[in-house]
Amino acid sequence: MDVTQSTTQPKRANPKPADGMDLDLSKWGNNLVTKFHVLMRISQIYDSKNVAIQQFVQESLETINTLIKREGILSLKIVRNDFFLNEQRLRYSVEGFTSFKYLLTQWKKKLIGEVIFRSQVDEGILKNFVYTLMKLEEGREENADLFNEALANHRITTIVVNPLEIVEGDEEAFTLQKEDQREVGKKVFFETIGTIKEVITQIKGKQHADVRKLKRLAQKAVHLVIEDESILLGMTTIKNYDEYTFNHSVNVSIYSLAMGKRLGFSKKTLTELGITALFHDIGKSKIPIDVLNKPASLNDEEWGMMKRHPLMGVEIVLNLKQLGEINPRMVIGIFDHHLKSDFSGYPKLFRKKEISLFGRIIQIADSYDAMTTPRIYKKVPYTPEQALAIMLKERTIHFDPILLKIFIGLVGIFPIGSLVLLNTRETGIVYKPSHDPKWLDRPIVILVARGGKGEVKKEVVDLTETDGGGRYKRSIVKTLDPFKYHIDIAKYFL
Ligand SMILES: [Fe+2]
Ligand SMILES: [Fe+2]
């Protein structure tokens, strides 16, 4: 397989999530959460009679009532850190992340866990609902009852609210430990995707691109990777966004940072590496979208254009004044990211040149992410294990063998996000590598049990655990293809 080719054509990711979630409902759900977010916010600025809120209330009504017309009922419920719309878990959209976060925090603080709209509502009812909700005191256990009473006093019977359910158990304790960092991780991840999207749009529109935020986010990512790289590495399993390019840049950056950490880079160098990786394909913003998204193979002219993206990237980055001082290795890293040691890569050079360290790191991260992501010409991507096997086979020409070894050590023989079958017949998802690097084949795994409603998270186990007789309790037998089993890996990392 030509790895060079696989890393050059960004394609829309497979739009259908692996677990067969109703995409349309998910989209409406995201829309609904955003509407609630804005309604709650504006209710704190304006009183309910203010004309300034009219238009927005109307738009929100449209969303809510369309959903009720379609579904018969609307229930928005919090389970742990997720929203379920009519029992379907809502996946964050990049744009919707802030709204999710806001709604989740506000409802949790007020101990409201579910809101049910039993039939269509009008302006008066909706306003009443929002203003009553915002008046609730934080942390009062009777809030749901008080809320229902208040609604009843206004003769509103179409809306019912339920209190927040606190989930107990070991699993929760495990989640809570890392909760804060995980939350920060999510925020950094989604914000970076959103910001890179903004920057690319600005560059495309020949506007001034504001990259200060991106720089700050890269610094935060460096901090997170130093603390616990598995959090951000887990997020790279989120492969099914429509917007491949943005997701890809962020994933490449995360893998590169984790490699840089293993190489003992300083914080400053790591930040430079993170930014370089975020911008490695920025030159593609100058390539027409129909060339980028062409499902068939490219003609000579289109290939020529594609091959110029490293150089165009260099030009763009050199013009980003706000990046501050640009270390030459950043631009060289972008220039180098498709050069091969046997000269087969691009841009074509007249003289042999060594590929820089940043370039060699990014090449590995780039190929791995491209191969494990669904693309238009390969809807079912390689499993992490298959991708690593291909890279190992081609290591002498395409990759720096030592860096590749580090990368494999980092993602494990069983990379984070691999679906694995254990000798106990249980199925698990690799959650993070073992604490001890000598146990590359014994990672920490989330056991998943497949119930009626799709798979459910059961328990987190450490494969280095032994029984009384010194035998391992569980071992990996083989990896499975999550696409075949319809398992949505990413949701275990959110
Ligand atoms: Fe590239
Ligand atoms: Fe790339």
Short mmCIF file of C-alpha atoms and ligand atoms in Angstrom, two decimals:
data_model
loop_
_atom_site.label_atom_id
_atom_site.label_comp_id
_atom_site.label_asym_id
_atom_site.label_seq_id
_atom_site.Cartn_x
_atom_site.Cartn_y
_atom_site.Cartn_z
CA MET A 1 0.00 0.00 0.00
CA ASP A 2 1.25 3.44 -0.79
CA VAL A 3 1.34 5.22 2.49
CA THR A 4 2.30 8.49 0.80
CA GLN A 5 -0.94 8.52 -1.08
CA SER A 6 -3.01 7.64 1.94
CA THR A 7 -1.86 10.69 3.79
CA THR A 8 -2.47 13.24 1.13
CA GLN A 9 -6.13 13.33 0.32
CA PRO A 10 -8.38 14.53 3.08
CA LYS A 11 -11.82 13.10 2.70
CA ARG A 12 -15.05 13.41 4.53
CA ALA A 13 -15.20 10.83 7.25
CA ASN A 14 -17.86 8.17 6.97
CA PRO A 15 -20.94 10.13 8.00
CA LYS A 16 -22.67 7.16 9.59
CA PRO A 17 -21.43 6.46 13.08
CA ALA A 18 -20.49 2.88 13.79
CA ASP A 19 -23.26 2.29 16.29
CA GLY A 20 -25.93 3.26 13.81
CA MET A 21 -27.09 6.27 15.79
CA ASP A 22 -29.84 8.26 14.13
CA LEU A 23 -27.71 11.04 12.72
CA ASP A 24 -30.63 13.27 12.02
CA LEU A 25 -31.92 13.05 15.57
CA SER A 26 -28.41 13.73 16.76
CA LYS A 27 -28.24 16.87 14.67
CA TRP A 28 -31.59 18.08 16.01
CA GLY A 29 -30.39 17.23 19.50
CA ASN A 30 -27.32 19.40 19.10
CA ASN A 31 -29.51 22.15 17.79
CA LEU A 32 -31.84 21.78 20.77
CA VAL A 33 -29.01 21.94 23.29
CA THR A 34 -27.69 25.10 21.65
CA LYS A 35 -31.17 26.66 21.74
CA PHE A 36 -31.59 25.86 25.44
CA HIS A 37 -28.15 27.28 26.12
CA VAL A 38 -28.93 30.59 24.46
CA LEU A 39 -32.41 30.78 26.00
CA MET A 40 -30.97 30.26 29.46
CA ARG A 41 -28.31 32.84 28.84
CA ILE A 42 -30.59 35.55 27.46
CA SER A 43 -33.12 34.98 30.21
CA GLN A 44 -30.47 36.29 32.58
CA ILE A 45 -30.00 39.46 30.59
CA TYR A 46 -33.54 40.35 29.52
CA ASP A 47 -36.88 39.99 31.23
CA SER A 48 -39.43 37.74 29.56
CA LYS A 49 -41.33 40.61 27.95
CA ASN A 50 -38.36 42.17 26.24
CA VAL A 51 -38.69 42.23 22.46
CA ALA A 52 -35.02 41.43 22.06
CA ILE A 53 -35.69 37.80 22.89
CA GLN A 54 -38.72 37.31 20.63
CA GLN A 55 -36.99 36.10 17.56
CA PHE A 56 -34.86 33.68 19.41
CA VAL A 57 -37.82 32.27 21.31
CA GLN A 58 -39.57 31.69 17.99
CA GLU A 59 -36.59 29.88 16.53
CA SER A 60 -36.31 27.72 19.62
CA LEU A 61 -40.01 26.89 19.45
CA GLU A 62 -39.54 25.72 15.92
CA THR A 63 -36.78 23.34 16.92
CA ILE A 64 -38.65 22.00 19.94
CA ASN A 65 -41.97 21.58 18.19
CA THR A 66 -40.46 19.98 15.11
CA LEU A 67 -38.80 17.44 17.33
CA ILE A 68 -42.04 16.75 19.21
CA LYS A 69 -43.98 16.45 15.96
CA ARG A 70 -41.45 13.95 14.72
CA GLU A 71 -40.92 11.96 17.89
CA GLY A 72 -44.24 12.39 19.70
CA ILE A 73 -42.40 13.41 22.87
CA LEU A 74 -39.17 15.11 23.80
CA SER A 75 -37.07 13.97 26.71
CA LEU A 76 -33.68 15.46 27.36
CA LYS A 77 -31.91 13.61 30.13
CA ILE A 78 -28.53 13.70 31.81
CA VAL A 79 -26.79 10.39 32.39
CA ARG A 80 -23.41 10.95 34.01
CA ASN A 81 -21.76 13.45 31.70
CA ASP A 82 -23.94 12.89 28.70
CA PHE A 83 -27.22 14.07 27.35
CA PHE A 84 -29.71 11.57 26.05
CA LEU A 85 -32.41 12.78 23.70
CA ASN A 86 -35.29 10.30 23.75
CA GLU A 87 -32.91 7.66 25.03
CA GLN A 88 -30.27 8.26 22.41
CA ARG A 89 -26.94 9.53 23.54
CA LEU A 90 -26.08 12.82 21.91
CA ARG A 91 -22.64 13.13 20.50
CA TYR A 92 -20.99 16.52 20.83
CA SER A 93 -20.56 18.46 17.68
CA VAL A 94 -17.54 20.71 17.56
CA GLU A 95 -19.65 23.85 17.46
CA GLY A 96 -22.01 22.54 20.10
CA PHE A 97 -19.46 21.73 22.74
CA THR A 98 -19.78 24.99 24.71
CA SER A 99 -23.55 24.63 24.83
CA PHE A 100 -23.34 21.04 26.05
CA LYS A 101 -20.95 22.06 28.73
CA TYR A 102 -23.10 24.98 29.86
CA LEU A 103 -26.34 23.00 29.97
CA LEU A 104 -24.73 20.08 31.75
CA THR A 105 -23.19 22.29 34.43
CA GLN A 106 -26.29 24.43 34.96
CA TRP A 107 -28.70 21.51 35.20
CA LYS A 108 -26.36 19.57 37.44
CA LYS A 109 -25.92 22.52 39.78
CA LYS A 110 -29.68 22.86 40.01
CA LEU A 111 -30.02 19.07 40.38
CA ILE A 112 -32.32 18.83 37.38
CA GLY A 113 -31.73 15.59 35.49
CA GLU A 114 -34.45 15.38 32.89
CA VAL A 115 -36.91 17.59 31.09
CA ILE A 116 -39.85 16.06 29.27
CA PHE A 117 -42.03 17.95 26.79
CA ARG A 118 -45.11 15.80 26.35
CA SER A 119 -46.67 17.81 23.57
CA GLN A 120 -46.01 20.92 21.54
CA VAL A 121 -45.50 24.17 23.41
CA ASP A 122 -46.16 27.83 22.71
CA GLU A 123 -44.23 30.98 23.44
CA GLY A 124 -45.75 31.56 26.87
CA ILE A 125 -45.02 28.03 28.05
CA LEU A 126 -41.46 28.03 26.80
CA LYS A 127 -40.64 31.36 28.42
CA ASN A 128 -42.21 30.24 31.65
CA PHE A 129 -40.14 27.10 31.59
CA VAL A 130 -36.85 28.90 31.01
CA TYR A 131 -37.40 31.67 33.54
CA THR A 132 -38.56 29.20 36.21
CA LEU A 133 -35.55 27.01 35.56
CA MET A 134 -33.14 29.88 35.95
CA LYS A 135 -34.74 30.97 39.22
CA LEU A 136 -34.01 27.64 40.91
CA GLU A 137 -31.42 27.79 43.65
CA GLU A 138 -28.31 25.73 43.18
CA GLY A 139 -27.94 22.47 45.10
CA ARG A 140 -31.51 22.35 46.50
CA GLU A 141 -32.74 18.77 46.51
CA GLU A 142 -36.42 19.65 46.12
CA ASN A 143 -35.76 21.63 42.94
CA ALA A 144 -37.51 19.20 40.58
CA ASP A 145 -40.64 19.17 42.76
CA LEU A 146 -40.60 22.94 43.12
CA PHE A 147 -40.18 23.27 39.39
CA ASN A 148 -43.15 20.99 38.66
CA GLU A 149 -45.26 22.88 41.19
CA ALA A 150 -44.38 26.21 39.63
CA LEU A 151 -45.32 24.92 36.21
CA ALA A 152 -48.59 23.52 37.56
CA ASN A 153 -49.38 26.92 39.09
CA HIS A 154 -49.22 28.34 35.60
CA ARG A 155 -51.43 25.48 34.40
CA ILE A 156 -48.60 24.05 32.38
CA THR A 157 -49.04 20.30 32.19
CA THR A 158 -47.08 19.60 29.04
CA ILE A 159 -43.69 19.87 30.73
CA VAL A 160 -42.40 17.60 33.49
CA VAL A 161 -38.97 17.70 35.08
CA ASN A 162 -37.16 14.98 37.01
CA PRO A 163 -34.36 15.29 39.52
CA LEU A 164 -30.76 14.45 38.67
CA GLU A 165 -29.93 10.80 39.23
CA ILE A 166 -26.65 10.33 40.99
CA VAL A 167 -25.00 7.19 39.69
CA GLU A 168 -23.04 5.28 42.28
CA GLY A 169 -20.61 2.41 42.09
CA ASP A 170 -16.98 1.63 41.46
CA GLU A 171 -17.05 2.69 37.91
CA GLU A 172 -18.17 6.13 38.92
CA ALA A 173 -15.36 6.40 41.45
CA PHE A 174 -12.91 5.56 38.73
CA THR A 175 -14.36 8.15 36.41
CA LEU A 176 -14.38 10.83 39.08
CA GLN A 177 -10.71 10.48 39.84
CA LYS A 178 -9.76 11.67 36.45
CA GLU A 179 -12.89 13.66 35.83
CA ASP A 180 -11.35 17.11 36.00
CA GLN A 181 -8.47 16.41 33.70
CA ARG A 182 -10.69 14.52 31.36
CA GLU A 183 -13.04 17.49 31.23
CA VAL A 184 -10.13 19.81 30.51
CA GLY A 185 -8.97 17.37 27.86
CA LYS A 186 -12.33 17.38 26.13
CA LYS A 187 -12.48 21.14 26.21
CA VAL A 188 -9.00 21.54 24.77
CA PHE A 189 -9.69 18.91 22.11
CA PHE A 190 -12.96 20.35 20.86
CA GLU A 191 -11.86 23.96 21.14
CA THR A 192 -8.75 23.22 19.13
CA ILE A 193 -10.79 21.60 16.37
CA GLY A 194 -13.11 24.61 16.34
CA THR A 195 -10.23 27.07 16.34
CA ILE A 196 -8.26 25.39 13.58
CA LYS A 197 -11.45 25.45 11.54
CA GLU A 198 -11.77 29.19 12.12
CA VAL A 199 -8.15 29.82 11.19
CA ILE A 200 -8.46 27.81 7.98
CA THR A 201 -11.61 29.68 7.03
CA GLN A 202 -9.84 32.97 7.62
CA ILE A 203 -6.88 31.91 5.51
CA LYS A 204 -9.17 30.72 2.73
CA GLY A 205 -11.00 34.04 2.80
CA LYS A 206 -7.65 35.82 2.70
CA GLN A 207 -8.50 37.43 6.00
CA HIS A 208 -6.22 38.08 8.88
CA ALA A 209 -5.96 34.78 10.74
CA ASP A 210 -6.04 35.01 14.50
CA VAL A 211 -3.75 32.31 15.82
CA ARG A 212 -3.21 33.49 19.38
CA LYS A 213 -5.95 31.22 20.67
CA LEU A 214 -4.48 28.27 18.83
CA LYS A 215 -1.14 28.93 20.45
CA ARG A 216 -2.71 29.03 23.90
CA LEU A 217 -4.56 25.78 23.19
CA ALA A 218 -1.32 24.13 22.07
CA GLN A 219 0.24 25.15 25.37
CA LYS A 220 -2.67 23.62 27.25
CA ALA A 221 -2.36 20.43 25.22
CA VAL A 222 1.34 20.24 26.08
CA HIS A 223 0.49 20.55 29.74
CA LEU A 224 -2.12 17.80 29.50
CA VAL A 225 0.17 15.47 27.59
CA ILE A 226 2.87 15.93 30.21
CA GLU A 227 0.37 15.16 33.00
CA ASP A 228 -1.38 12.19 31.42
CA GLU A 229 -1.08 11.59 27.72
CA SER A 230 -3.73 8.89 27.67
CA ILE A 231 -6.54 11.45 27.99
CA LEU A 232 -5.82 13.22 24.72
CA LEU A 233 -4.67 10.02 23.04
CA GLY A 234 -8.08 8.55 23.82
CA MET A 235 -9.77 11.44 22.03
CA THR A 236 -7.94 10.60 18.81
CA THR A 237 -10.30 7.63 18.51
CA ILE A 238 -13.04 10.10 17.57
CA LYS A 239 -12.84 9.52 13.88
CA ASN A 240 -16.29 10.05 12.55
CA TYR A 241 -16.53 13.75 12.14
CA ASP A 242 -17.62 15.08 8.81
CA GLU A 243 -14.71 17.43 8.94
CA TYR A 244 -11.71 15.24 8.45
CA THR A 245 -9.15 18.01 7.97
CA PHE A 246 -9.65 19.70 11.32
CA ASN A 247 -9.89 16.50 13.28
CA HIS A 248 -6.84 15.15 11.51
CA SER A 249 -4.66 18.18 12.37
CA VAL A 250 -5.56 17.89 16.03
CA ASN A 251 -4.94 14.13 16.13
CA VAL A 252 -1.57 14.49 14.41
CA SER A 253 -0.69 17.12 16.97
CA ILE A 254 -1.63 14.87 19.89
CA TYR A 255 0.38 11.92 18.59
CA SER A 256 3.36 14.17 17.86
CA LEU A 257 3.25 15.71 21.34
CA ALA A 258 3.14 12.31 22.97
CA MET A 259 6.18 11.27 20.92
CA GLY A 260 7.99 14.51 21.74
CA LYS A 261 7.38 13.87 25.41
CA ARG A 262 9.00 10.46 25.12
CA LEU A 263 11.93 12.10 23.41
CA GLY A 264 12.35 14.37 26.40
CA PHE A 265 11.52 17.64 24.63
CA SER A 266 11.21 20.77 26.74
CA LYS A 267 7.82 22.47 27.11
CA LYS A 268 8.88 25.13 24.66
CA THR A 269 9.94 22.60 22.02
CA LEU A 270 6.77 20.60 22.63
CA THR A 271 4.64 23.68 22.06
CA GLU A 272 6.50 24.35 18.82
CA LEU A 273 6.00 20.75 17.76
CA GLY A 274 2.31 20.88 18.66
CA ILE A 275 1.77 24.02 16.57
CA THR A 276 3.78 22.64 13.66
CA ALA A 277 1.65 19.51 13.67
CA LEU A 278 -1.56 21.54 13.85
CA PHE A 279 -0.42 23.44 10.77
CA HIS A 280 1.20 20.58 8.86
CA ASP A 281 -1.55 20.49 6.22
CA ILE A 282 -2.46 24.18 6.33
CA GLY A 283 -1.20 24.47 2.73
CA LYS A 284 -4.21 22.42 1.69
CA SER A 285 -6.41 25.42 2.44
CA LYS A 286 -5.18 26.80 -0.89
CA ILE A 287 -6.29 23.72 -2.81
CA PRO A 288 -9.83 23.77 -4.25
CA ILE A 289 -12.25 21.71 -2.21
CA ASP A 290 -13.33 19.55 -5.16
CA VAL A 291 -9.75 18.44 -5.64
CA LEU A 292 -9.37 17.70 -1.92
CA ASN A 293 -12.63 15.77 -1.78
CA LYS A 294 -12.33 13.99 -5.11
CA PRO A 295 -13.29 10.38 -4.57
CA ALA A 296 -11.52 9.18 -7.73
CA SER A 297 -7.76 9.31 -8.22
CA LEU A 298 -6.25 12.67 -9.05
CA ASN A 299 -5.06 13.64 -12.53
CA ASP A 300 -1.56 15.00 -13.11
CA GLU A 301 -2.52 18.60 -12.69
CA GLU A 302 -4.41 17.91 -9.48
CA TRP A 303 -1.53 15.87 -8.13
CA GLY A 304 0.81 18.71 -8.93
CA MET A 305 -1.38 20.99 -6.88
CA MET A 306 -1.55 18.53 -4.03
CA LYS A 307 2.20 18.13 -3.97
CA ARG A 308 2.64 21.82 -3.42
CA HIS A 309 0.81 21.83 -0.09
CA PRO A 310 3.91 21.54 2.10
CA LEU A 311 5.48 24.55 0.43
CA MET A 312 2.26 26.54 0.51
CA GLY A 313 2.00 25.66 4.18
CA VAL A 314 5.42 27.14 4.81
CA GLU A 315 4.42 30.33 3.07
CA ILE A 316 1.22 30.64 5.10
CA VAL A 317 2.92 30.00 8.43
CA LEU A 318 5.67 32.51 7.72
CA ASN A 319 2.97 35.11 7.25
CA LEU A 320 1.24 34.41 10.54
CA LYS A 321 2.65 37.32 12.47
CA GLN A 322 0.88 36.44 15.70
CA LEU A 323 2.70 33.17 16.03
CA GLY A 324 5.48 35.31 17.38
CA GLU A 325 8.97 34.11 16.95
CA ILE A 326 8.90 31.22 14.49
CA ASN A 327 11.59 28.70 15.12
CA PRO A 328 13.01 27.52 11.76
CA ARG A 329 12.37 23.91 12.72
CA MET A 330 8.64 24.65 12.64
CA VAL A 331 8.64 25.69 8.99
CA ILE A 332 11.12 22.97 8.09
CA GLY A 333 8.86 20.42 9.79
CA ILE A 334 5.96 21.50 7.58
CA PHE A 335 8.14 21.51 4.48
CA ASP A 336 9.44 18.01 5.28
CA HIS A 337 6.32 16.18 6.19
CA HIS A 338 6.03 14.28 2.87
CA LEU A 339 9.72 13.90 2.09
CA LYS A 340 10.97 10.34 2.06
CA SER A 341 14.44 9.08 2.75
CA ASP A 342 14.57 7.40 -0.70
CA PHE A 343 13.54 10.62 -2.51
CA SER A 344 10.13 9.24 -3.42
CA GLY A 345 8.17 11.85 -1.52
CA TYR A 346 7.52 15.50 -2.30
CA PRO A 347 8.34 18.35 -2.88
CA LYS A 348 10.92 17.14 -5.39
CA LEU A 349 14.37 18.35 -4.41
CA PHE A 350 17.52 18.71 -6.47
CA ARG A 351 19.75 17.61 -3.69
CA LYS A 352 19.21 14.96 -1.06
CA LYS A 353 18.24 16.48 2.22
CA GLU A 354 17.89 14.93 5.63
CA ILE A 355 14.38 14.95 6.94
CA SER A 356 14.14 17.03 10.09
CA LEU A 357 13.15 15.55 13.42
CA PHE A 358 9.83 17.46 13.48
CA GLY A 359 9.17 16.21 9.95
CA ARG A 360 9.92 12.61 10.84
CA ILE A 361 7.69 12.73 13.92
CA ILE A 362 4.80 14.26 12.00
CA GLN A 363 5.10 11.71 9.19
CA ILE A 364 4.42 8.87 11.59
CA ALA A 365 1.55 10.61 13.33
CA ASP A 366 0.11 11.69 9.97
CA SER A 367 0.15 8.24 8.37
CA TYR A 368 -1.24 6.48 11.40
CA ASP A 369 -4.14 8.88 11.76
CA ALA A 370 -4.90 8.83 8.03
CA MET A 371 -4.91 5.05 7.90
CA THR A 372 -7.13 4.58 10.92
CA THR A 373 -9.74 7.12 9.79
CA PRO A 374 -12.61 6.29 7.42
CA ARG A 375 -12.18 8.02 4.05
CA ILE A 376 -14.25 8.28 0.94
CA TYR A 377 -12.15 5.70 -0.88
CA LYS A 378 -11.81 3.46 2.15
CA LYS A 379 -14.96 3.58 4.22
CA VAL A 380 -13.74 0.93 6.63
CA PRO A 381 -10.36 2.10 7.83
CA TYR A 382 -7.48 -0.05 9.02
CA THR A 383 -7.63 -1.13 12.62
CA PRO A 384 -4.85 0.39 14.76
CA GLU A 385 -3.07 -2.94 14.70
CA GLN A 386 -3.24 -3.26 10.90
CA ALA A 387 -2.02 0.31 10.45
CA LEU A 388 1.00 -0.30 12.67
CA ALA A 389 1.78 -3.52 10.80
CA ILE A 390 1.78 -1.68 7.47
CA MET A 391 3.95 1.08 8.84
CA LEU A 392 6.42 -1.43 10.26
CA LYS A 393 6.67 -3.15 6.90
CA GLU A 394 7.48 0.12 5.17
CA ARG A 395 9.62 1.54 7.92
CA THR A 396 12.94 1.78 6.14
CA ILE A 397 11.67 3.97 3.30
CA HIS A 398 8.78 5.81 4.82
CA PHE A 399 9.49 6.16 8.48
CA ASP A 400 12.31 6.63 10.90
CA PRO A 401 12.58 3.15 12.47
CA ILE A 402 13.56 4.42 15.89
CA LEU A 403 10.77 6.96 16.05
CA LEU A 404 8.36 4.31 14.85
CA LYS A 405 9.45 2.11 17.72
CA ILE A 406 8.75 4.96 20.11
CA PHE A 407 5.36 5.47 18.52
CA ILE A 408 4.46 1.81 18.88
CA GLY A 409 5.57 1.94 22.49
CA LEU A 410 3.31 4.90 22.92
CA VAL A 411 0.17 3.53 21.39
CA GLY A 412 1.09 0.08 22.66
CA ILE A 413 1.20 -3.17 20.77
CA PHE A 414 -2.48 -2.85 21.32
CA PRO A 415 -3.07 0.83 20.67
CA ILE A 416 -5.53 2.86 22.69
CA GLY A 417 -8.96 2.32 21.24
CA SER A 418 -8.31 -1.21 19.96
CA LEU A 419 -11.16 -3.62 20.40
CA VAL A 420 -9.82 -6.85 21.89
CA LEU A 421 -11.01 -10.34 22.69
CA LEU A 422 -9.75 -11.73 26.00
CA ASN A 423 -9.07 -15.34 26.98
CA THR A 424 -12.04 -15.09 29.33
CA ARG A 425 -14.27 -14.61 26.24
CA GLU A 426 -14.87 -11.03 27.33
CA THR A 427 -14.61 -8.15 24.87
CA GLY A 428 -12.72 -5.04 25.83
CA ILE A 429 -11.48 -1.72 24.58
CA VAL A 430 -7.86 -0.74 25.24
CA TYR A 431 -8.13 2.28 27.48
CA LYS A 432 -4.50 3.11 28.16
CA PRO A 433 -1.14 1.34 28.11
CA SER A 434 0.07 -0.34 31.27
CA HIS A 435 1.74 1.88 33.89
CA ASP A 436 4.86 -0.16 33.40
CA PRO A 437 6.37 0.07 29.91
CA LYS A 438 7.56 -3.53 30.11
CA TRP A 439 3.95 -4.68 29.88
CA LEU A 440 3.21 -3.41 26.39
CA ASP A 441 0.91 -6.38 25.84
CA ARG A 442 -1.00 -5.92 29.10
CA PRO A 443 -2.82 -2.59 28.86
CA ILE A 444 -5.71 -1.29 30.92
CA VAL A 445 -8.94 -2.33 29.29
CA ILE A 446 -12.61 -1.36 29.56
CA LEU A 447 -14.72 -4.48 29.46
CA VAL A 448 -17.80 -4.05 27.35
CA ALA A 449 -20.85 -6.24 27.57
CA ARG A 450 -23.14 -6.26 24.64
CA GLY A 451 -26.70 -5.77 25.83
CA GLY A 452 -29.94 -5.25 24.00
CA LYS A 453 -29.37 -1.55 23.44
CA GLY A 454 -25.89 -1.84 22.08
CA GLU A 455 -22.82 -2.32 24.16
CA VAL A 456 -22.53 -1.04 27.71
CA LYS A 457 -19.49 -0.13 29.74
CA LYS A 458 -18.89 -2.66 32.46
CA GLU A 459 -15.62 -2.42 34.27
CA VAL A 460 -12.08 -1.15 33.91
CA VAL A 461 -9.48 -3.89 34.37
CA ASP A 462 -5.72 -3.97 34.43
CA LEU A 463 -4.34 -6.93 32.46
CA THR A 464 -1.26 -7.12 34.66
CA GLU A 465 -3.51 -8.31 37.49
CA THR A 466 -2.84 -11.87 38.65
CA ASP A 467 -4.89 -14.34 40.65
CA GLY A 468 -3.73 -16.00 43.91
CA GLY A 469 -1.60 -18.50 42.00
CA GLY A 470 0.33 -15.84 40.10
CA ARG A 471 -1.52 -16.43 36.84
CA TYR A 472 -2.82 -13.52 34.84
CA LYS A 473 -6.52 -13.03 35.32
CA ARG A 474 -7.00 -11.92 31.74
CA SER A 475 -4.93 -11.82 28.56
CA ILE A 476 -5.57 -10.52 25.09
CA VAL A 477 -6.21 -13.25 22.54
CA LYS A 478 -6.64 -11.07 19.47
CA THR A 479 -7.90 -7.75 18.24
CA LEU A 480 -11.32 -7.38 16.66
CA ASP A 481 -12.55 -4.97 14.07
CA PRO A 482 -14.93 -2.48 15.75
CA PHE A 483 -16.62 -1.78 12.43
CA LYS A 484 -17.64 -5.40 12.13
CA TYR A 485 -19.01 -5.44 15.63
CA HIS A 486 -20.73 -2.07 15.32
CA ILE A 487 -19.01 -0.74 18.38
CA ASP A 488 -18.52 2.98 18.68
CA ILE A 489 -15.12 3.17 20.32
CA ALA A 490 -14.95 6.95 20.67
CA LYS A 491 -17.80 7.19 23.14
CA TYR A 492 -15.73 5.42 25.79
CA PHE A 493 -13.25 8.25 25.69
CA LEU A 494 -15.67 11.13 26.06
FE FE B 1 0.22 16.62 4.24
FE FE B 2 -1.79 15.23 7.05
#
